[in-house]
PDB file of C-alpha atoms in Angstrom:
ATOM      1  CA  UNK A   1     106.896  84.514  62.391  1.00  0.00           C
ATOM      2  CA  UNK A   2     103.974  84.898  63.787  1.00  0.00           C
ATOM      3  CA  UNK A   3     103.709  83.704  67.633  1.00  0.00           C
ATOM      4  CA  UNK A   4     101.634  79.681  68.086  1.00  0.00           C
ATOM      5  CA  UNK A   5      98.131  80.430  69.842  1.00  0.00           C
ATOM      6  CA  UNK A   6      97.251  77.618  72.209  1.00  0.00           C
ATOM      7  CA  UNK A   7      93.781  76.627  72.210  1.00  0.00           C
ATOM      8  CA  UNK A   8      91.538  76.324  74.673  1.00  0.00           C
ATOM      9  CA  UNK A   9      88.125  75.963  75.505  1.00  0.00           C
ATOM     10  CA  UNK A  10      86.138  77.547  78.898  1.00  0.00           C
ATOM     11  CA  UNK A  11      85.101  74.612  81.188  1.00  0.00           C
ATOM     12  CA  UNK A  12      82.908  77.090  83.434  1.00  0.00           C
ATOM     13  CA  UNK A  13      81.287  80.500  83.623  1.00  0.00           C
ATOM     14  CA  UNK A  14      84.374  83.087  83.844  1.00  0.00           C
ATOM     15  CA  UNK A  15      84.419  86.804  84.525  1.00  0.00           C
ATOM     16  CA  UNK A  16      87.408  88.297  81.980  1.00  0.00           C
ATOM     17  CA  UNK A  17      88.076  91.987  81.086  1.00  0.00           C
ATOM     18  CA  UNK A  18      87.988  92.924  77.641  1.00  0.00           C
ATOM     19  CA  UNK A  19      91.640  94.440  76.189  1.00  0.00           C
ATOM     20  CA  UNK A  20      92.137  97.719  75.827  1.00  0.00           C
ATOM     21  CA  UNK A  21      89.184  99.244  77.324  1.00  0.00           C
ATOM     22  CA  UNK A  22      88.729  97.126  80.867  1.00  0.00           C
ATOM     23  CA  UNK A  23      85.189  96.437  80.584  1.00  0.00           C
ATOM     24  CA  UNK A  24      83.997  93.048  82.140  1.00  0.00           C
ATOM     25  CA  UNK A  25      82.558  90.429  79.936  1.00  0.00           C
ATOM     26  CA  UNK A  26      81.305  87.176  81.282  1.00  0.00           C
ATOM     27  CA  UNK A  27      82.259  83.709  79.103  1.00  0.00           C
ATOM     28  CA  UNK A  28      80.043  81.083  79.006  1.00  0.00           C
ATOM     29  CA  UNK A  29      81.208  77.413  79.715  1.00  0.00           C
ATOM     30  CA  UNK A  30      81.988  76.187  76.100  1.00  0.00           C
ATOM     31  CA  UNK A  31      83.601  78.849  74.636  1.00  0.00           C
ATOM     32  CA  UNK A  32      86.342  78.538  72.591  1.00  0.00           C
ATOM     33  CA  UNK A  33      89.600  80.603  72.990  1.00  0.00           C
ATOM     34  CA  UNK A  34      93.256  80.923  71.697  1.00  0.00           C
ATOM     35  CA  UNK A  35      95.840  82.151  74.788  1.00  0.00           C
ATOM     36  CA  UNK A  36      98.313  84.494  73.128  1.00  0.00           C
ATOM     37  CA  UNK A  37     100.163  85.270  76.065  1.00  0.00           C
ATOM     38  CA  UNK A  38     100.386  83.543  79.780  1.00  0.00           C
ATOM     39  CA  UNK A  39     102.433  85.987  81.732  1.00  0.00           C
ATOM     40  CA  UNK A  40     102.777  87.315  85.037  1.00  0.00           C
ATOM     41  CA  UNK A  41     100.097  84.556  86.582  1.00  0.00           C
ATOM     42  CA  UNK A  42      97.428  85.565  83.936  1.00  0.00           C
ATOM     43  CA  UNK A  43      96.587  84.527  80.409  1.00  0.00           C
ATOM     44  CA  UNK A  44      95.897  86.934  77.650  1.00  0.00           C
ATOM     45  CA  UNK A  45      93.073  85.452  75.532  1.00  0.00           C
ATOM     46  CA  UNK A  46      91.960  85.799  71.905  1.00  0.00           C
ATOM     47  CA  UNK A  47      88.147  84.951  71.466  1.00  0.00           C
ATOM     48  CA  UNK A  48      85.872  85.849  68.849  1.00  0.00           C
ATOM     49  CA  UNK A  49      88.055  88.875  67.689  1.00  0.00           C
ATOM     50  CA  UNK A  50      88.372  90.459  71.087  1.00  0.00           C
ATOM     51  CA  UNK A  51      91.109  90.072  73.559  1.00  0.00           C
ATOM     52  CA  UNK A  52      90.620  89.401  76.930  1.00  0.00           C
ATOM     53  CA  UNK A  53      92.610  89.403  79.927  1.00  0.00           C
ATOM     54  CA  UNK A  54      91.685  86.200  82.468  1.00  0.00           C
ATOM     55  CA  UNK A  55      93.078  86.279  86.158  1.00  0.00           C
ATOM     56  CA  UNK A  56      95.421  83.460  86.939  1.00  0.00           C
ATOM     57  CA  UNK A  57      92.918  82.957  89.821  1.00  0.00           C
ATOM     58  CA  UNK A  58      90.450  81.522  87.274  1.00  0.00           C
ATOM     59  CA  UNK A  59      93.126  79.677  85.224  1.00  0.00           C
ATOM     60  CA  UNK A  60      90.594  76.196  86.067  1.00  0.00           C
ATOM     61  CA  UNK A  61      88.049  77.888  83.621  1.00  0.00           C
ATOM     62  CA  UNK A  62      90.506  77.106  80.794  1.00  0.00           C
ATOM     63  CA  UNK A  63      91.962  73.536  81.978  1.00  0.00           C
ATOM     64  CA  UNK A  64      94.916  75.483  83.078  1.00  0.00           C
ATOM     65  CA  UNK A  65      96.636  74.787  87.192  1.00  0.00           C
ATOM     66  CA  UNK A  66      96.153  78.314  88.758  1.00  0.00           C
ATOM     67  CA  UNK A  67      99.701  79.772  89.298  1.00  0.00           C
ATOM     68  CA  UNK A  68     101.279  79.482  92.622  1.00  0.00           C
ATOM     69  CA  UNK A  69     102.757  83.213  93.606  1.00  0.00           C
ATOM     70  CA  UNK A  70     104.914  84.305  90.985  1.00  0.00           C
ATOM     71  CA  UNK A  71     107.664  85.793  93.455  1.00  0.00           C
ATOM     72  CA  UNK A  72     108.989  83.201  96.196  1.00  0.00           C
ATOM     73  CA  UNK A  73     109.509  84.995  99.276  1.00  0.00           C
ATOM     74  CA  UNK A  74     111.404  84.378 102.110  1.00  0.00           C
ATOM     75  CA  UNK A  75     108.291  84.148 104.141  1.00  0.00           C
ATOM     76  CA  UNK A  76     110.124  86.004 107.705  1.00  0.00           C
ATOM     77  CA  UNK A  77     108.771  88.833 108.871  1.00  0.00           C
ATOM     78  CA  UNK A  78     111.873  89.251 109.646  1.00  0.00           C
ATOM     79  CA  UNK A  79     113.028  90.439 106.159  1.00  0.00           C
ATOM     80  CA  UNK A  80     115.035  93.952 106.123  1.00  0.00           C
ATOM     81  CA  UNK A  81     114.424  96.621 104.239  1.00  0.00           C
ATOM     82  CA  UNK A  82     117.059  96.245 101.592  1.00  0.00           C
ATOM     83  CA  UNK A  83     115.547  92.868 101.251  1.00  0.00           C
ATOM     84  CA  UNK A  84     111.741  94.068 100.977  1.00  0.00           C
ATOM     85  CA  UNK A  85     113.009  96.856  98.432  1.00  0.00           C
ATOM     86  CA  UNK A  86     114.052  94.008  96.339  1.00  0.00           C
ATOM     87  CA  UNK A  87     111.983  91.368  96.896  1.00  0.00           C
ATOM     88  CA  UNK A  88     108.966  94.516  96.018  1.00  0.00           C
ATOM     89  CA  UNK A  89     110.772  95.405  92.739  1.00  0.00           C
ATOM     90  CA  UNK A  90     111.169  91.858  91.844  1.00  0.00           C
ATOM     91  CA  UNK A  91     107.462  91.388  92.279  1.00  0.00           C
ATOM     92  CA  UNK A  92     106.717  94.486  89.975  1.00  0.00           C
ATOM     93  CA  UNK A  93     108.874  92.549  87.397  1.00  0.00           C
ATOM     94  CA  UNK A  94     105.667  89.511  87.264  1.00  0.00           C
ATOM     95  CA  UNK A  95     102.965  92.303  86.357  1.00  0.00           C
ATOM     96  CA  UNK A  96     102.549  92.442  82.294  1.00  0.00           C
ATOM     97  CA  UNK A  97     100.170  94.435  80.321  1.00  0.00           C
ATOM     98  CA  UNK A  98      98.197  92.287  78.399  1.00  0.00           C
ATOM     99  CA  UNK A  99      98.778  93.493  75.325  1.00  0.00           C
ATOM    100  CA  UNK A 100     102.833  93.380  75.547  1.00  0.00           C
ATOM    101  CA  UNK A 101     105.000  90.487  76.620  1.00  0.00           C
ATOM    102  CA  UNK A 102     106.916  92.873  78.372  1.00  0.00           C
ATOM    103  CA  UNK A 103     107.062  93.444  81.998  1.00  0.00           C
ATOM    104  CA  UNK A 104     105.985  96.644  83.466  1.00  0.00           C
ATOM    105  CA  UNK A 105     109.422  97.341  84.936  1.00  0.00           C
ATOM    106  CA  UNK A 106     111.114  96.685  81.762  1.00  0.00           C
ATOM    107  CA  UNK A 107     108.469  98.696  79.725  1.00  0.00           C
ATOM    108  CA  UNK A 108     109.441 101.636  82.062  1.00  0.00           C
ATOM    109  CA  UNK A 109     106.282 102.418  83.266  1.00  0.00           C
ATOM    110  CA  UNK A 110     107.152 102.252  87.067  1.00  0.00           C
ATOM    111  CA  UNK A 111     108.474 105.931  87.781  1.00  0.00           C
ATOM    112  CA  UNK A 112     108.737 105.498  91.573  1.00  0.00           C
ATOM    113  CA  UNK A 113     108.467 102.861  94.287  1.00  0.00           C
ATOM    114  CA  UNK A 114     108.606 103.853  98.001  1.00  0.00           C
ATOM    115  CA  UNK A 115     108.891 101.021 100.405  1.00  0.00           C
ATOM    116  CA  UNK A 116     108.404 103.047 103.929  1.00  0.00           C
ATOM    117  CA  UNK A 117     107.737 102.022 107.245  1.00  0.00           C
ATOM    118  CA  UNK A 118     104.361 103.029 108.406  1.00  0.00           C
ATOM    119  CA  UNK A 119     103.692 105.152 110.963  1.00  0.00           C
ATOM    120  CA  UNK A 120     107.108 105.790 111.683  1.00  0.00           C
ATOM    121  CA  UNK A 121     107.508 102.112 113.074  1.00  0.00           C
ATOM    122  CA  UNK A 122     110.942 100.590 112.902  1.00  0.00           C
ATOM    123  CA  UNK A 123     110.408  96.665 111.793  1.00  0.00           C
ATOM    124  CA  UNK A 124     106.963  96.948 111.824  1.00  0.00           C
ATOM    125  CA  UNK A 125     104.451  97.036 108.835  1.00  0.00           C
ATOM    126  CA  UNK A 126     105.747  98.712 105.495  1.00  0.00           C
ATOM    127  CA  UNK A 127     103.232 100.980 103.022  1.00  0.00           C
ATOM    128  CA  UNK A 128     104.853 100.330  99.595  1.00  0.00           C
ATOM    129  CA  UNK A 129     103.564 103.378  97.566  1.00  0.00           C
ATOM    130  CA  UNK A 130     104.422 103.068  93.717  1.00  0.00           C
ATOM    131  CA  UNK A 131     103.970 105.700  91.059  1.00  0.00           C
ATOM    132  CA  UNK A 132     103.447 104.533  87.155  1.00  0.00           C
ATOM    133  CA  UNK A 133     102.309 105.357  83.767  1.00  0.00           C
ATOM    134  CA  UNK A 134     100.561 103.564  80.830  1.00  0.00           C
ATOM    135  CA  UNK A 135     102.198 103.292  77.383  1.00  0.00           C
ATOM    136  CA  UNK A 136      98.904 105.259  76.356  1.00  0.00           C
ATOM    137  CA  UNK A 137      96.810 107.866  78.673  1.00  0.00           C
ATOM    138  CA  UNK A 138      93.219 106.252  76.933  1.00  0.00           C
ATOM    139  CA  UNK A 139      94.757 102.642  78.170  1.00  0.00           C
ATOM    140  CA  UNK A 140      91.433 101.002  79.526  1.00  0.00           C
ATOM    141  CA  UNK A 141      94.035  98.883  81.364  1.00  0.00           C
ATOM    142  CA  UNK A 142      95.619 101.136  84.079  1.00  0.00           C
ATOM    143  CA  UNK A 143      93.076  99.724  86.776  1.00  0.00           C
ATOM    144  CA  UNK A 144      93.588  96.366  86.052  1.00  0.00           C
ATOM    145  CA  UNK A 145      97.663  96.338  86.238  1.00  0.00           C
ATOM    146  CA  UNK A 146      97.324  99.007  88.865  1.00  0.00           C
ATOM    147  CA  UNK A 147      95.061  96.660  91.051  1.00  0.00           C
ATOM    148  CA  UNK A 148      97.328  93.478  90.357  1.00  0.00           C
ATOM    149  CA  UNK A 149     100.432  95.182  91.361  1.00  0.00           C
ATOM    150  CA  UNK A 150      98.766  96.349  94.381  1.00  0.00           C
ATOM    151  CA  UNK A 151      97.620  92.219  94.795  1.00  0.00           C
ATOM    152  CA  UNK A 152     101.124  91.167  94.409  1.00  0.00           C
ATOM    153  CA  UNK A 153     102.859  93.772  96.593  1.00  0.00           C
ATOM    154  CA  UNK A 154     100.319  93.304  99.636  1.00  0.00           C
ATOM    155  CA  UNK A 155     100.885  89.222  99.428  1.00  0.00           C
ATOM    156  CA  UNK A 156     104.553  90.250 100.698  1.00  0.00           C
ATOM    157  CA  UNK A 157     106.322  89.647 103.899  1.00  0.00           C
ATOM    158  CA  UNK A 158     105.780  93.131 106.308  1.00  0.00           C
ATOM    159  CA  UNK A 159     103.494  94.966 103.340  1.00  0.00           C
ATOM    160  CA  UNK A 160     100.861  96.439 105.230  1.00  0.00           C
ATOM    161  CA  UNK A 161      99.435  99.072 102.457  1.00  0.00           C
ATOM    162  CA  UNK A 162     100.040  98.837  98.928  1.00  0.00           C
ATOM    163  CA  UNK A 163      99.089 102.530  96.795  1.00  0.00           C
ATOM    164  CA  UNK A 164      99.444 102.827  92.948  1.00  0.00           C
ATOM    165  CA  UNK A 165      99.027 106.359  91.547  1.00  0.00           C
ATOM    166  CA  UNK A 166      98.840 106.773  87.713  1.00  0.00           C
ATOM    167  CA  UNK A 167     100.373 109.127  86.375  1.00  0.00           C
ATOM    168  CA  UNK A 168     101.212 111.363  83.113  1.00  0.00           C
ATOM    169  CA  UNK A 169     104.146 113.032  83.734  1.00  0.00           C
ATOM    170  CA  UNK A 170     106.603 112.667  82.013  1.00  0.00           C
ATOM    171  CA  UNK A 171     104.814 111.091  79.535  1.00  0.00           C
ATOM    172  CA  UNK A 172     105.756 107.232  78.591  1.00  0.00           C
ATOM    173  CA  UNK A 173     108.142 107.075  75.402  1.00  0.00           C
ATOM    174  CA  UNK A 174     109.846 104.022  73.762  1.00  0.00           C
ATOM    175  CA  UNK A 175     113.349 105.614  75.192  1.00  0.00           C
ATOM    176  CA  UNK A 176     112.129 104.507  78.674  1.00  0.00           C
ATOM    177  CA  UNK A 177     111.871 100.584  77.441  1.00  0.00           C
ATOM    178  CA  UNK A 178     114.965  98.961  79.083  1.00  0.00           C
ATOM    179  CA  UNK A 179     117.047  97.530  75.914  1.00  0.00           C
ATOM    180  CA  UNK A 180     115.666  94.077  76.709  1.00  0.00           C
ATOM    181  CA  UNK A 181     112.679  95.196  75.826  1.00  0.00           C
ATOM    182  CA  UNK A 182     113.041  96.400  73.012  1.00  0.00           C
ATOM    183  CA  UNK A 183     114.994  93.444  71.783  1.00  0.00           C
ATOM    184  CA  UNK A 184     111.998  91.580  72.995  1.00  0.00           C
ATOM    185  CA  UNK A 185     110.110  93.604  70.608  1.00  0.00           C
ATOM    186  CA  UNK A 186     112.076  93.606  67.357  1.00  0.00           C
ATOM    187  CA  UNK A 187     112.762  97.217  68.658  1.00  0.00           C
TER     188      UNK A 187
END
């Protein structure tokens, strides 16, 4: 069964990116839409053919209430580091590609994720250094979930720096989907 598109239709001028390559497009107020997927804070979109990814910032332009942070923190900068490590991987879990309702934890394209005091500072500011992949090295994408995790990360309690590397190795396979994601899938 094919998934229900909800449609929708842009109020205002919006800057989207166009799925798979990334590019930037700019919709006009007026223009009609379908969202296939609202996920993570942002909304996949389906318009004129093309999808496009729009940032939950500019969820207004579609008559949609912009998304309050997807992870609730505790808010103390008081947090430990057990409790950052968690609270950082539970962030991770909100960032989607567009193209998959599947989180980018679940997928198994995070590889590594530091969380490191910086400069050697006990309880002071943490760099949160993550390493992942892309289900395909041509993915147009990679900036745009690399830059949101970064986003998320940095909104943290104690997150000072926030670093995504892309990388290839080892290259991304279905085997690294968790089995929720897959069932997810019809996997």
């Amino acid at each position: 069964m094919r998934p229900l598109r909800e449609p929708v239709v842009t109020t205002r001028a919006v800057r989207v990116e166009c799925i798979p390559d990334g590019r930037p497009a700019d919709l006009p107020p007026g223009t009609p839409a379908q969202i296939t997927q609202a996920l993570g804070g942002s909304f996949t979109l389906w318009v004129e053919g093309q999808l496009m990814r729009l940032r939950g910032a500019d969820a207004d332009a579609i008559g949609k209430p912009v998304p309050d942070a997807a992870v609730a923190t505790a808010g103390s900068a008081d947090i430990g580091p057990d409790e950052l490590r968690s609270l950082v991987w539970q962030t991770l879990k909100t960032c989607y590609d567009p193209e998959i309702p599947v989180d980018i934890v679940e997928l198994g394209l995070v590889y590594v994720c530091d969380v490191l005091p910086m400069e050697g500072a006990q309880g002071g500011p943490i760099r949160v250094a993550t390493k992942m992949t892309l289900t395909a090295p041509g993915c147009g994408m990679g900036e745009v979930i690399a830059d949101e995790v970064c986003d998320k990360v940095l909104a943290l309690p104690r997150v000072g720096e926030a670093t995504v590397d892309i990388v290839f190795e080892p290259p991304w396979n279905r085997s690294m989907m968790s089995e929720a994601a897959m069932l997810t899938l019809g996997l």
